[in-house]
Amino acid sequence: MKNFTVLIADDSDIVIHRLMQILHEPGFDQHLLKATSYGEAVELVKLHQPQVVILDIQLPGKNGIELLNFIRLQYPATKTVVLTNKVNDSYRTLCENMGADHFVDKSSDFEKIPGIIETYISVLNN
């Protein structure tokens, strides 16, 4: 897809850097954006309307749950992947009930992100 955009919203530079590395590997052709706070993420979503937002629950300003809510209300077609260390059942259930498309554990499922993005690219290309 020519204009496929992914926004990574996380307050960890290490996580953002690693995601940008794995999503720039051969076979991936998308525009990557990064935000390190709720406010920055909202502005980038409004400006670029990414097809996918990868977001952490912990964000400066407001949290990722509020970002997920904003995206679901304002940009319901945007796919959302919650990537977090807060993997208890209450967060998972809350995010799923709010419409998160995926809920991924940073510590054990991080490497699943490229496959998830590939799936979205495939669906949007058809």
Protein backbone atom coordinates (compact mmCIF):
# COMPACT_ATOMS: atom_id res chain seq x y z
CA MET A 1 0.00 0.00 0.00
CA LYS A 2 1.50 3.28 -1.12
CA ASN A 3 0.35 5.51 1.76
CA PHE A 4 0.35 3.03 4.66
CA THR A 5 1.26 4.90 7.85
CA VAL A 6 2.06 3.50 11.30
CA LEU A 7 2.26 5.67 14.41
CA ILE A 8 4.23 4.37 17.39
CA ALA A 9 3.13 6.07 20.64
CA ASP A 10 5.41 5.10 23.51
CA ASP A 11 7.39 7.01 26.12
CA SER A 12 10.39 4.68 25.78
CA ASP A 13 12.97 5.68 23.17
CA ILE A 14 14.34 2.12 23.27
CA VAL A 15 10.95 0.63 22.36
CA ILE A 16 10.36 3.18 19.61
CA HIS A 17 13.84 2.61 18.17
CA ARG A 18 13.42 -1.19 18.16
CA LEU A 19 9.97 -1.03 16.56
CA MET A 20 11.27 1.33 13.88
CA GLN A 21 14.13 -1.10 13.21
CA ILE A 22 11.93 -4.16 12.80
CA LEU A 23 9.34 -2.30 10.75
CA HIS A 24 12.02 -1.01 8.37
CA GLU A 25 13.24 -4.53 7.58
CA PRO A 26 12.85 -5.82 4.02
CA GLY A 27 9.25 -6.46 3.06
CA PHE A 28 7.85 -3.52 4.98
CA ASP A 29 7.04 -0.38 3.06
CA GLN A 30 5.26 2.13 5.22
CA HIS A 31 5.69 5.56 6.67
CA LEU A 32 6.59 5.42 10.37
CA LEU A 33 5.77 8.17 12.83
CA LYS A 34 6.64 8.36 16.51
CA ALA A 35 5.12 10.12 19.50
CA THR A 36 6.37 10.11 23.07
CA SER A 37 3.31 11.64 24.73
CA TYR A 38 -0.48 11.62 24.51
CA GLY A 39 -0.62 15.16 23.12
CA GLU A 40 1.97 14.47 20.44
CA ALA A 41 0.16 11.27 19.44
CA VAL A 42 -3.20 13.04 19.12
CA GLU A 43 -1.66 15.74 16.91
CA LEU A 44 0.00 13.15 14.64
CA VAL A 45 -3.22 11.12 14.39
CA LYS A 46 -5.15 14.24 13.38
CA LEU A 47 -2.49 15.33 10.89
CA HIS A 48 -1.60 11.99 9.25
CA GLN A 49 -4.56 9.71 10.00
CA PRO A 50 -2.39 6.58 10.23
CA GLN A 51 -3.82 3.21 9.33
CA VAL A 52 -2.26 1.66 12.47
CA VAL A 53 -1.38 3.06 15.88
CA ILE A 54 0.86 1.03 18.19
CA LEU A 55 0.37 2.48 21.65
CA ASP A 56 1.55 1.96 25.20
CA ILE A 57 -0.76 2.36 28.19
CA GLN A 58 1.84 4.52 29.98
CA LEU A 59 2.14 7.88 28.21
CA PRO A 60 2.95 11.34 29.58
CA GLY A 61 0.04 13.76 29.58
CA LYS A 62 -2.88 11.38 29.43
CA ASN A 63 -2.55 7.63 29.23
CA GLY A 64 -2.81 5.19 26.34
CA ILE A 65 -6.33 4.17 27.38
CA GLU A 66 -7.43 7.75 26.72
CA LEU A 67 -5.55 7.70 23.41
CA LEU A 68 -7.29 4.46 22.46
CA ASN A 69 -10.64 6.07 23.32
CA PHE A 70 -9.82 9.15 21.22
CA ILE A 71 -8.87 6.99 18.22
CA ARG A 72 -11.94 4.78 18.50
CA LEU A 73 -14.27 7.80 18.68
CA GLN A 74 -12.62 10.00 16.05
CA TYR A 75 -10.92 7.51 13.68
CA PRO A 76 -12.77 4.17 14.02
CA ALA A 77 -11.13 2.67 10.91
CA THR A 78 -7.64 3.03 12.43
CA LYS A 79 -6.25 -0.27 13.68
CA THR A 80 -4.91 -0.16 17.22
CA VAL A 81 -2.28 -2.36 18.82
CA VAL A 82 -1.81 -1.92 22.57
CA LEU A 83 1.82 -2.83 23.33
CA THR A 84 2.40 -2.76 27.06
CA ASN A 85 4.00 -4.22 30.16
CA LYS A 86 0.66 -3.83 31.96
CA VAL A 87 -0.71 -7.18 30.85
CA ASN A 88 -3.05 -8.05 33.68
CA ASP A 89 -6.54 -9.23 32.78
CA SER A 90 -8.24 -5.98 33.80
CA TYR A 91 -6.19 -3.92 31.32
CA ARG A 92 -6.58 -6.53 28.60
CA THR A 93 -10.35 -6.69 29.09
CA LEU A 94 -10.67 -2.90 29.24
CA CYS A 95 -8.68 -2.42 26.02
CA GLU A 96 -10.58 -5.18 24.21
CA ASN A 97 -13.91 -3.73 25.34
CA MET A 98 -12.82 -0.31 24.08
CA GLY A 99 -12.08 -1.79 20.65
CA ALA A 100 -8.33 -2.43 20.62
CA ASP A 101 -7.54 -4.71 17.70
CA HIS A 102 -4.59 -6.35 19.48
CA PHE A 103 -3.21 -6.42 23.02
CA VAL A 104 0.48 -7.38 23.03
CA ASP A 105 2.83 -8.04 25.96
CA LYS A 106 6.07 -6.06 25.50
CA SER A 107 8.11 -8.60 27.43
CA SER A 108 7.03 -11.77 25.64
CA ASP A 109 5.19 -10.95 22.39
CA PHE A 110 7.11 -7.94 21.05
CA GLU A 111 8.31 -9.82 17.97
CA LYS A 112 4.69 -10.48 16.89
CA ILE A 113 4.29 -6.84 15.84
CA PRO A 114 5.65 -7.28 12.26
CA GLY A 115 3.18 -10.11 11.60
CA ILE A 116 0.30 -8.03 12.92
CA ILE A 117 1.29 -5.10 10.69
CA GLU A 118 1.67 -7.43 7.68
CA THR A 119 -1.88 -8.64 8.25
CA TYR A 120 -3.21 -5.09 8.27
CA ILE A 121 -1.27 -4.22 5.11
CA SER A 122 -2.67 -7.30 3.36
CA VAL A 123 -6.25 -6.50 4.38
CA LEU A 124 -5.97 -2.85 3.33
CA ASN A 125 -4.44 -3.82 -0.02
CA ASN A 126 -7.42 -6.00 -0.92
